[in-house]
PDB file of C-alpha atoms in Angstrom:
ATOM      1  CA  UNK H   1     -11.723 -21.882 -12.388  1.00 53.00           C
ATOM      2  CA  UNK H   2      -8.306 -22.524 -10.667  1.00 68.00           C
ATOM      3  CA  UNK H   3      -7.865 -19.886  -8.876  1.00 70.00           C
ATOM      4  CA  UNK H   4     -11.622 -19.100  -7.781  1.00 75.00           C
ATOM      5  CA  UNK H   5     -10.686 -22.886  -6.548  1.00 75.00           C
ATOM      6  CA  UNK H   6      -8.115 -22.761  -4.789  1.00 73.00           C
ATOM      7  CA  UNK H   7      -9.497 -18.909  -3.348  1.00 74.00           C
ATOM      8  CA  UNK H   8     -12.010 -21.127  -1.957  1.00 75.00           C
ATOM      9  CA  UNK H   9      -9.629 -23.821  -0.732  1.00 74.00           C
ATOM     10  CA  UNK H  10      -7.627 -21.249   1.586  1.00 75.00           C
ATOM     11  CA  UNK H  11     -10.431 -19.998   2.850  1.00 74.00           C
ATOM     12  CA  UNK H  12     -10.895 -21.956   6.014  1.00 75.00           C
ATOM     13  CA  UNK H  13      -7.469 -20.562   7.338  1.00 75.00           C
ATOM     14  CA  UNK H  14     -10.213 -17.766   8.464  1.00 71.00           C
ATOM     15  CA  UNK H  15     -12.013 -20.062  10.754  1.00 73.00           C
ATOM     16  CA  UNK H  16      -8.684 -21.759  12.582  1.00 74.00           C
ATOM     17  CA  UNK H  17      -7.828 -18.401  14.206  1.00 71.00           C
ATOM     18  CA  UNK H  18     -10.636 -16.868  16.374  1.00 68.00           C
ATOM     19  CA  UNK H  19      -8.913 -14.011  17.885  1.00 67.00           C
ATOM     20  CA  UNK H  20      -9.641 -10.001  18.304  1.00 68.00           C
ATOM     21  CA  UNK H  21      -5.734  -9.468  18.418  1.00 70.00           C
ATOM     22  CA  UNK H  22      -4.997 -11.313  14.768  1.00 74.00           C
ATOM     23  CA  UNK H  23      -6.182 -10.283  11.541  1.00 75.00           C
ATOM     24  CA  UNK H  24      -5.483 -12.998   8.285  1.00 77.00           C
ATOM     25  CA  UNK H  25      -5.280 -11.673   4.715  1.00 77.00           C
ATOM     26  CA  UNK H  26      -5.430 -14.017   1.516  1.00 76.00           C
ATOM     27  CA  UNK H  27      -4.615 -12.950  -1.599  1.00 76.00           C
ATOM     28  CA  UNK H  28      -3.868 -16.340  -3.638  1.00 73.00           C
ATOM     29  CA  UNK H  29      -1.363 -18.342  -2.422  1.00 72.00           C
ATOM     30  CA  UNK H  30       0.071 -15.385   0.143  1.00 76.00           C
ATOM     31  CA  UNK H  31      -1.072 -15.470   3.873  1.00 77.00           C
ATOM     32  CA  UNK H  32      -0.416 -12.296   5.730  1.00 79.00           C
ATOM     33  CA  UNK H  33      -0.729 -12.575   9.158  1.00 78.00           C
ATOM     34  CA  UNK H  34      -1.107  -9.133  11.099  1.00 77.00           C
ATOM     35  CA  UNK H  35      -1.064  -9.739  15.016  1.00 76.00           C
ATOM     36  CA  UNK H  36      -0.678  -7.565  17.766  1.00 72.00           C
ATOM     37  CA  UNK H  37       1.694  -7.996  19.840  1.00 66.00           C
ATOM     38  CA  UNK H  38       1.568  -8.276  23.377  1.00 62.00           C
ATOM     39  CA  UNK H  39       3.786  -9.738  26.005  1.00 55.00           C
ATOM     40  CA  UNK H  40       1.981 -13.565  25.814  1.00 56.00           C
ATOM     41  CA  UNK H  41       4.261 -15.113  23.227  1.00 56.00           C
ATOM     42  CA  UNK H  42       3.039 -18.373  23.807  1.00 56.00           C
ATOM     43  CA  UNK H  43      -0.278 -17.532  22.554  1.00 59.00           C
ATOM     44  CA  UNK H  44       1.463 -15.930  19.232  1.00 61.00           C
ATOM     45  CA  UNK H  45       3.536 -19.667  18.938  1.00 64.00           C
ATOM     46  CA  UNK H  46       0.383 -21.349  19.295  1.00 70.00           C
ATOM     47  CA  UNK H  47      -1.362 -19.231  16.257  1.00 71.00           C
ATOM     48  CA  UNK H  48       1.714 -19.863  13.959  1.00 73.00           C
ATOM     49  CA  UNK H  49       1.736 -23.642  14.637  1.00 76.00           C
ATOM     50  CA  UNK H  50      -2.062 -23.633  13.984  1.00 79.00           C
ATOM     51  CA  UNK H  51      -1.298 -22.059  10.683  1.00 79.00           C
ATOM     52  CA  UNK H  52       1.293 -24.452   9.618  1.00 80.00           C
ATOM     53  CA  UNK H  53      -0.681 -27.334  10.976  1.00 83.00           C
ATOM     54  CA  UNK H  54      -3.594 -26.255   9.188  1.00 82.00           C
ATOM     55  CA  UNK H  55      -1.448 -26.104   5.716  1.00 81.00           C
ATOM     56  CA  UNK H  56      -0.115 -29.314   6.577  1.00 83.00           C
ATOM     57  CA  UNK H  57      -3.032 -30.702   7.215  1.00 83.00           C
ATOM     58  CA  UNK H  58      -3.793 -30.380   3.081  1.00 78.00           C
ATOM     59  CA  UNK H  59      -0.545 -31.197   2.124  1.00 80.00           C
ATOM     60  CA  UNK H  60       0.256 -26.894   1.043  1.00 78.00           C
ATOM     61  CA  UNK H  61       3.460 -27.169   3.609  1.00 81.00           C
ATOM     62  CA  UNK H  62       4.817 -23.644   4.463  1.00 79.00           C
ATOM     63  CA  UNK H  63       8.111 -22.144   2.525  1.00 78.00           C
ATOM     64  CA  UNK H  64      10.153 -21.072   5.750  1.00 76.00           C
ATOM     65  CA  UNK H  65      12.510 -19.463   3.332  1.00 79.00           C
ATOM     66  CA  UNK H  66       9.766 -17.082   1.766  1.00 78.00           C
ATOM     67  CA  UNK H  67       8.587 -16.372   5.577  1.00 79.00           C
ATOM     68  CA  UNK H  68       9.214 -13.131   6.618  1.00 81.00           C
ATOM     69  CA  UNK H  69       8.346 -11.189  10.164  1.00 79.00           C
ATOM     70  CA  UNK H  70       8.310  -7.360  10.443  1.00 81.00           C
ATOM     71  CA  UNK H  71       7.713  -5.689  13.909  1.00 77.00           C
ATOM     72  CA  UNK H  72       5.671  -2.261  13.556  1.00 74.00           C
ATOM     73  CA  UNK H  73       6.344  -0.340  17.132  1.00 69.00           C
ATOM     74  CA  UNK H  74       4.104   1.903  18.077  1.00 60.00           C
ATOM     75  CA  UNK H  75       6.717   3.926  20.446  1.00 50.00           C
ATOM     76  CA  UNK H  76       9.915   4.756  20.756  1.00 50.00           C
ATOM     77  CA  UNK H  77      12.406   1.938  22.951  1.00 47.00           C
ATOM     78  CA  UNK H  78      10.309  -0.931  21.483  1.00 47.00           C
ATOM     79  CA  UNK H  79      12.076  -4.277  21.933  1.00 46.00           C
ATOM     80  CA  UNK H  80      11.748  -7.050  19.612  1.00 51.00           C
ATOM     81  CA  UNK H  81       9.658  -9.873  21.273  1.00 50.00           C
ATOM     82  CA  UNK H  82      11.624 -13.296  20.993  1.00 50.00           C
ATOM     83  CA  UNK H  83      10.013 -15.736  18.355  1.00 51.00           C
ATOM     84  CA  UNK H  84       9.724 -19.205  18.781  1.00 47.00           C
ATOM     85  CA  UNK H  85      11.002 -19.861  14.900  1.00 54.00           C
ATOM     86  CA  UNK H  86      14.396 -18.836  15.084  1.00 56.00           C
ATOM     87  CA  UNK H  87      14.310 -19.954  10.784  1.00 62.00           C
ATOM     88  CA  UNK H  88      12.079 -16.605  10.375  1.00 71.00           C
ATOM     89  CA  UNK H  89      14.037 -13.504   9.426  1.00 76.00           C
ATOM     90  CA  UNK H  90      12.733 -10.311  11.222  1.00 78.00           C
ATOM     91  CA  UNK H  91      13.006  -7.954   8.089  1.00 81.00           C
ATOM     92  CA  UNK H  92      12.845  -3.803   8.518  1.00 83.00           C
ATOM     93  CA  UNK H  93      11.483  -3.807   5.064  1.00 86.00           C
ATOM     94  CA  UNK H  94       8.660  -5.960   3.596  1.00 84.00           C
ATOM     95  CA  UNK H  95       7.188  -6.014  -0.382  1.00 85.00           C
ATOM     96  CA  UNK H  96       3.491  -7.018  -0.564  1.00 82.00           C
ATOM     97  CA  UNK H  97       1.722  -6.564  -3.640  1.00 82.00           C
ATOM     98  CA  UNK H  98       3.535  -4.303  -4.866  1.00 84.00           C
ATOM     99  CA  UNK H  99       3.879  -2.263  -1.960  1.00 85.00           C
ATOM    100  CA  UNK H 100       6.921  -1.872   0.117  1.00 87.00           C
ATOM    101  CA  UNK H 101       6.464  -1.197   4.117  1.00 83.00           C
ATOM    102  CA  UNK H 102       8.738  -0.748   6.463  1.00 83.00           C
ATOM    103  CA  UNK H 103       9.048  -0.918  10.735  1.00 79.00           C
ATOM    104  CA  UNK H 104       8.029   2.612  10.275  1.00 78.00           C
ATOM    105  CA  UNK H 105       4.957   2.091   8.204  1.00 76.00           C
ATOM    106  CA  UNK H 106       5.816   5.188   5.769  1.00 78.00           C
ATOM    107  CA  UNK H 107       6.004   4.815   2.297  1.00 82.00           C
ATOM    108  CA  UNK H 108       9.469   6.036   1.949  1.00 85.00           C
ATOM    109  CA  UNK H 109      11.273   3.449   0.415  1.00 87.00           C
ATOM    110  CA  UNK H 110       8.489   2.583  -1.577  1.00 89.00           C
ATOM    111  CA  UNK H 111       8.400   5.903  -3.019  1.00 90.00           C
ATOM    112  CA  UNK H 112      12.116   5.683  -3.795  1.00 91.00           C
ATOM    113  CA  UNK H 113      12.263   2.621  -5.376  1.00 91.00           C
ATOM    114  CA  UNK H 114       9.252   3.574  -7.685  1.00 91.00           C
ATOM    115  CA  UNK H 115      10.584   6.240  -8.647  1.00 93.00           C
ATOM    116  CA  UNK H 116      13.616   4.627  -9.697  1.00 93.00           C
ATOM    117  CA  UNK H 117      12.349   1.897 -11.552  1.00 92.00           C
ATOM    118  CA  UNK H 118      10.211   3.895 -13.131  1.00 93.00           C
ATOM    119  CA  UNK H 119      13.302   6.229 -14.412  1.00 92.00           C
ATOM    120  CA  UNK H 120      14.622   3.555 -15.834  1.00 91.00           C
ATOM    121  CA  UNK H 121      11.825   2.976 -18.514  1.00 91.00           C
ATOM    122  CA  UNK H 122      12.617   6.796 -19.816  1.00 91.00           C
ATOM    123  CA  UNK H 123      14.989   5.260 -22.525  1.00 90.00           C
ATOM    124  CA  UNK H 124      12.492   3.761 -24.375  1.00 90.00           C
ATOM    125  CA  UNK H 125      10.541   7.765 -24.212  1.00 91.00           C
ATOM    126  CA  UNK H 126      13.851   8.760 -25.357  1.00 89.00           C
ATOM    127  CA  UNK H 127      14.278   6.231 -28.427  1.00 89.00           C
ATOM    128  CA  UNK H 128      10.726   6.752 -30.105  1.00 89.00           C
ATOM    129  CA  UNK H 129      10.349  10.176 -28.885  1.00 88.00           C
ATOM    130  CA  UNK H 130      11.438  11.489 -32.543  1.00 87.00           C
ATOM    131  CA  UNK H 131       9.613   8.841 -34.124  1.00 90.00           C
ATOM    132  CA  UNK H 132       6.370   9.028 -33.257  1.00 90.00           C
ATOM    133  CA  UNK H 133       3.772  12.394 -32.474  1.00 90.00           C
ATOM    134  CA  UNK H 134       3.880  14.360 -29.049  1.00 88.00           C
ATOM    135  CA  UNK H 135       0.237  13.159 -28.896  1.00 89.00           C
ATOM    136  CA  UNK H 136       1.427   9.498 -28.938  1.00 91.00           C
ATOM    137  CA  UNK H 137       5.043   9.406 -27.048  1.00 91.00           C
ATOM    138  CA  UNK H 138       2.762  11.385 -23.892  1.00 91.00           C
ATOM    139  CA  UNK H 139       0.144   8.468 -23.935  1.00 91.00           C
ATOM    140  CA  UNK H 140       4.028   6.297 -24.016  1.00 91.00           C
ATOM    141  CA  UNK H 141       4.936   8.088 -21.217  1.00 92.00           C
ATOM    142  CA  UNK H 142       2.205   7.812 -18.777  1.00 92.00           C
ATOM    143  CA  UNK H 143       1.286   4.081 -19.668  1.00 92.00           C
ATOM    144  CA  UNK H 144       4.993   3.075 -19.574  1.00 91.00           C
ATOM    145  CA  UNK H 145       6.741   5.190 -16.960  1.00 93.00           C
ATOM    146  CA  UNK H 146       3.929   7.742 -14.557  1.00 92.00           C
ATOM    147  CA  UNK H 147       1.749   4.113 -14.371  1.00 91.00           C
ATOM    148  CA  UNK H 148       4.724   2.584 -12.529  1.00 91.00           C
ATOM    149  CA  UNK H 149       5.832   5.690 -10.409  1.00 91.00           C
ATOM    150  CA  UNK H 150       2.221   6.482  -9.454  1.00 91.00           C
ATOM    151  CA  UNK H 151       1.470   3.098  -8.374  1.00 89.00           C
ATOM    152  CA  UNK H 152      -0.968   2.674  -5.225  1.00 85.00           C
ATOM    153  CA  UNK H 153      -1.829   6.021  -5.638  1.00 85.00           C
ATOM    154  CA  UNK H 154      -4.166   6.183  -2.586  1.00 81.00           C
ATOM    155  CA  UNK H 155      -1.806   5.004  -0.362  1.00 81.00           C
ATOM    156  CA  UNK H 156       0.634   8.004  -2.056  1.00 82.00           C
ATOM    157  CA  UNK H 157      -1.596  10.663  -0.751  1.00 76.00           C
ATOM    158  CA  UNK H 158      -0.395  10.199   2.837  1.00 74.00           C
ATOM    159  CA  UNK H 159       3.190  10.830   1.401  1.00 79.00           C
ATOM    160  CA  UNK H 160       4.870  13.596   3.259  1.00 80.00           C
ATOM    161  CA  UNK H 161       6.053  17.261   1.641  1.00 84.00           C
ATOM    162  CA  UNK H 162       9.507  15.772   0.942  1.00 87.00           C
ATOM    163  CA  UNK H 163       8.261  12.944  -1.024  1.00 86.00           C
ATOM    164  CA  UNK H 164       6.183  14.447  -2.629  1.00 86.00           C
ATOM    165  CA  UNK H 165       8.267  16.839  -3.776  1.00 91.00           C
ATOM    166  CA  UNK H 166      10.361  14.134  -5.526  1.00 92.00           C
ATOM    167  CA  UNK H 167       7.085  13.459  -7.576  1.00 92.00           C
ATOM    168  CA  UNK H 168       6.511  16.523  -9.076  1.00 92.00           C
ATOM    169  CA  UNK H 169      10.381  17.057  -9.897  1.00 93.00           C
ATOM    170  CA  UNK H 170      10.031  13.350 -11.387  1.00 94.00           C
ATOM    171  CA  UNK H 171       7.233  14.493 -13.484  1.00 92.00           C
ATOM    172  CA  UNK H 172       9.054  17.434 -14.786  1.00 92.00           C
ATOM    173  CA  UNK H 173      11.926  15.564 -15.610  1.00 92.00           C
ATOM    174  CA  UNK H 174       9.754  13.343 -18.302  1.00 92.00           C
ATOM    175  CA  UNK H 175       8.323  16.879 -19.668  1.00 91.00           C
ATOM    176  CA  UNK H 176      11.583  17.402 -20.568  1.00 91.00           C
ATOM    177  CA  UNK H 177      12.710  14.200 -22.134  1.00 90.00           C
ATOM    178  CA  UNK H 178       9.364  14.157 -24.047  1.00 90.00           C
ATOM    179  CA  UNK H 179       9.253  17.442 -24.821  1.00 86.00           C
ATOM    180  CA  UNK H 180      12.456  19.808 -24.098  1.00 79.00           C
ATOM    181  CA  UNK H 181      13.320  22.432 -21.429  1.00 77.00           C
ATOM    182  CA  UNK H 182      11.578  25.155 -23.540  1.00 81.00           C
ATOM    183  CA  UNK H 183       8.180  23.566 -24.150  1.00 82.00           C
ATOM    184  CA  UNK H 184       5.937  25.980 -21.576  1.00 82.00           C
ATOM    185  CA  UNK H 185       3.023  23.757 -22.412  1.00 84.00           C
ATOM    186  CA  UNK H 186       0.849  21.279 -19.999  1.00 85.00           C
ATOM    187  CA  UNK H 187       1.866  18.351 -21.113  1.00 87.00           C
ATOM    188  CA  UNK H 188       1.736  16.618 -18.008  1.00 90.00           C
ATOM    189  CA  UNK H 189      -0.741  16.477 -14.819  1.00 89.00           C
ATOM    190  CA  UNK H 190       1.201  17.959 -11.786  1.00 89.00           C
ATOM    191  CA  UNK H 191       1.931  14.763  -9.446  1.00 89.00           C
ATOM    192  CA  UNK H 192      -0.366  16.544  -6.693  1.00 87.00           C
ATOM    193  CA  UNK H 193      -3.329  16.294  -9.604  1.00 89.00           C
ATOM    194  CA  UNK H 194      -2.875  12.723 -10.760  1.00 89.00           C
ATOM    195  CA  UNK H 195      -2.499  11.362  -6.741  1.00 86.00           C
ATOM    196  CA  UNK H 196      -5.458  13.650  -6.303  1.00 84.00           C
ATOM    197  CA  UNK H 197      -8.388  12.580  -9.217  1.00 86.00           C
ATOM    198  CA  UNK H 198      -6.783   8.689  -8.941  1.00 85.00           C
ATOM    199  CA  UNK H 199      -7.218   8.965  -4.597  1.00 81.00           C
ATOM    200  CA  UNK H 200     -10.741  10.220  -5.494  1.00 81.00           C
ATOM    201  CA  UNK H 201     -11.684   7.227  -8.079  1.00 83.00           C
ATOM    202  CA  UNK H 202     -10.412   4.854  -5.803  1.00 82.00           C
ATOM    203  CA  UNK H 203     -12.076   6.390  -2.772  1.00 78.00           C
ATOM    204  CA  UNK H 204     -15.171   6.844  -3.790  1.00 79.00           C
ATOM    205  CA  UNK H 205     -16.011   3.824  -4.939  1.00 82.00           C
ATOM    206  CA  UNK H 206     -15.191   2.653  -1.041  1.00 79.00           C
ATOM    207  CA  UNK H 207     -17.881   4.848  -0.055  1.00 76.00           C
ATOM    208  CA  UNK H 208     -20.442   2.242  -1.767  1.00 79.00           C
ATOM    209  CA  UNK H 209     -22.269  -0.338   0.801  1.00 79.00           C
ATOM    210  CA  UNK H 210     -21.271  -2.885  -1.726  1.00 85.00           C
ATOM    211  CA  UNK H 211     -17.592  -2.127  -2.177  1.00 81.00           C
ATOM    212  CA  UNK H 212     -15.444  -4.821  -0.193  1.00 77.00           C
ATOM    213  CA  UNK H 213     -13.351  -2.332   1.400  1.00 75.00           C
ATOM    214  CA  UNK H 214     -16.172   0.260   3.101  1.00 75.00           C
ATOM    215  CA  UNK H 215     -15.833  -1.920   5.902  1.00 71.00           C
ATOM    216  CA  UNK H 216     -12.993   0.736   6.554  1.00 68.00           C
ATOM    217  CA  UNK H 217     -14.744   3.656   5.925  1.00 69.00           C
ATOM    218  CA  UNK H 218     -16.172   5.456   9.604  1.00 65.00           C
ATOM    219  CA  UNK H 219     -19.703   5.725  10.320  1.00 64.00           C
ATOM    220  CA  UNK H 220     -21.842   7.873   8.409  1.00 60.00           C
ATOM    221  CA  UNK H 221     -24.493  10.125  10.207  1.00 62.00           C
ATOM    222  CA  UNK H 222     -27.173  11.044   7.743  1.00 62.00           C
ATOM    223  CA  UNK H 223     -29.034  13.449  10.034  1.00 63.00           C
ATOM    224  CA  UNK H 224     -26.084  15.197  10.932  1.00 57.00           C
ATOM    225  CA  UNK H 225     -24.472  14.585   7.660  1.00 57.00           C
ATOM    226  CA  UNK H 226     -20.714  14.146   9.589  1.00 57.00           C
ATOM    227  CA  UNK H 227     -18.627  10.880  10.098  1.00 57.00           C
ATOM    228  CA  UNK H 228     -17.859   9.983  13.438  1.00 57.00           C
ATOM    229  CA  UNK H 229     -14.289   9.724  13.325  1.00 56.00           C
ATOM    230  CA  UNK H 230     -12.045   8.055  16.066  1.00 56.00           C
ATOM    231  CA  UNK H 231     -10.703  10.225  18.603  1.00 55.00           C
ATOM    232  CA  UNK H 232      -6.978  11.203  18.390  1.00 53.00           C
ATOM    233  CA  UNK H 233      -4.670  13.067  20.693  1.00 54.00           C
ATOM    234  CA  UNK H 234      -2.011  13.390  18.393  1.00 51.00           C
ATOM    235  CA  UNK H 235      -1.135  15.043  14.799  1.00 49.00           C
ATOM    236  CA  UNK H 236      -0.601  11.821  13.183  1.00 49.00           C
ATOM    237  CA  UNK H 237      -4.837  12.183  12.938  1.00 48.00           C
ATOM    238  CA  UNK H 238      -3.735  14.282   9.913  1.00 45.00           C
ATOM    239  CA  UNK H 239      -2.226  11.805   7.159  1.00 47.00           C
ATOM    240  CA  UNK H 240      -4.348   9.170   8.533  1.00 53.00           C
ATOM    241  CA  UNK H 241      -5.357   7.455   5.564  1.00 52.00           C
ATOM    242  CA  UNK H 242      -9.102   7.616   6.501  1.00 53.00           C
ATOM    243  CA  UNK H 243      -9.297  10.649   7.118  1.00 53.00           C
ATOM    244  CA  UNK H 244      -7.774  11.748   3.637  1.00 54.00           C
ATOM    245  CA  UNK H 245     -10.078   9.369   2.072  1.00 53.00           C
ATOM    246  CA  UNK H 246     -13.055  10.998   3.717  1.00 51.00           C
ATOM    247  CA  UNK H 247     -11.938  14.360   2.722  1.00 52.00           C
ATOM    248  CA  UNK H 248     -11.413  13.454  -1.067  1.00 51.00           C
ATOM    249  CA  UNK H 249     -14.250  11.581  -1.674  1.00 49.00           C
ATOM    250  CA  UNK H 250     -16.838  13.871  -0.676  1.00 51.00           C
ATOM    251  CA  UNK H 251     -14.342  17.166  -1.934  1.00 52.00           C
TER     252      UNK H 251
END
């Protein structure tokens, strides 16, 4: 019951900030605060201190040194607004659950740093891989080492050609430790297939009216049978992460 609890105890921060510009996110004891940003920085110092008086106010007092700020610009020549906390580092590059973002909002450090962590659990392929069957040291493999590189595999669909590029090389390099350079065999999904029947899973369950996230998904026509899809003048419409959810789910 603890953390149903205190799930419910945090969840008046919702109420304190009545505003079409900010958007709060709780996910136990994290508060992510997603504003956008426009030239009235008074009202953004006026939504922080109502945050921290709010925690305050139940004696949960903020950890400045945990508090990060990341600006996401949506053009080129963006300047940094001024912030009214000068104890807040403005960070480039931001972890959340998992997930790491950066002032670009592309998944390439996040796919870099996967990938890397996730090399460095091959050893243990490489010590049982002559102990143990194929059968078992491939099951190793992707519970140990693809779980960890494929992680957030939605969000991985959006990756661009380059990046995913390093995936598939990645999974070739653990055909070879678990197997060798000779083995001609399928013993591994092609990173494009795995990103492809996980994206699916995950997106079609979003599709449900009961799912918590179809909030996100565009409205449905069923006369027409078509979404109605925001308008977009640019190719960015393309690796919108939508739009790739609409196409998957219903391929």
């Amino acid at each position: 019951m603890g953390p149903a609890l205190f799930a419910v105890y945090m969840s008046g921060l919702n109420t304190i900030i009545m505003d079409d510009n900010y958007y709060v996110i709780l996910y136990a004891d994290d508060i992510l605060l997603i504003e956008r940003v426009t030239n009235n920085l008074e009202n953004h110092n006026s939504k922080v201190d109502l945050i921290v008086d709010w925690c305050n106010s139940l004696d949960m007092p903020i950890n400045f040194n945990k508090l990060k700020q990341m600006f996401i610009p949506r053009a080129r020549g963006f300047i940094t607004p001024g912030i009214k906390f000068e104890n807040i580092d403005v960070v480039d590059i931001h972890k959340y659950l998992g997930i790491i973002f950066n002032s670009k909002f592309d998944l390439s450090n996040h796919i870099r740093i996967a990938l890397n962590r996730a090399s460095q659990r091959l050893y243990i392929i490489r010590s049982i891989r002559n102990i143990l069957p194929k059968k078992k040291v491939i099951e190793l493999c992707n519970s140990l080492v693809l779980s960890r590189a494929f992680y957030a595999a939605p969000l991985l669909y959006t990756a661009n050609k380059t990046d995913q590029l390093l995936f598939e090389r990645f999974v070739r390099r653990c055909h070879r430790v678990v197997c060798d350079s000779n083995c001609i065999e399928n013993c591994f999904e092609t990173a494009e297939q795995t990103i492809f029947k996980r994206s699916k899973t995950f997106f079609t369950k979003c599709c449900a009216s009961n799912h918590i996230l179809n909030y996100l998904v565009p409205f449905y026509k069923q006369r027409c049978r078509i979404f109605l899809l925001p308008y977009c003048r640019t190719n960015r419409k393309k690796i919108l992460f939508l739009l790739n959810s609409l196409r998957i789910s219903t391929s």
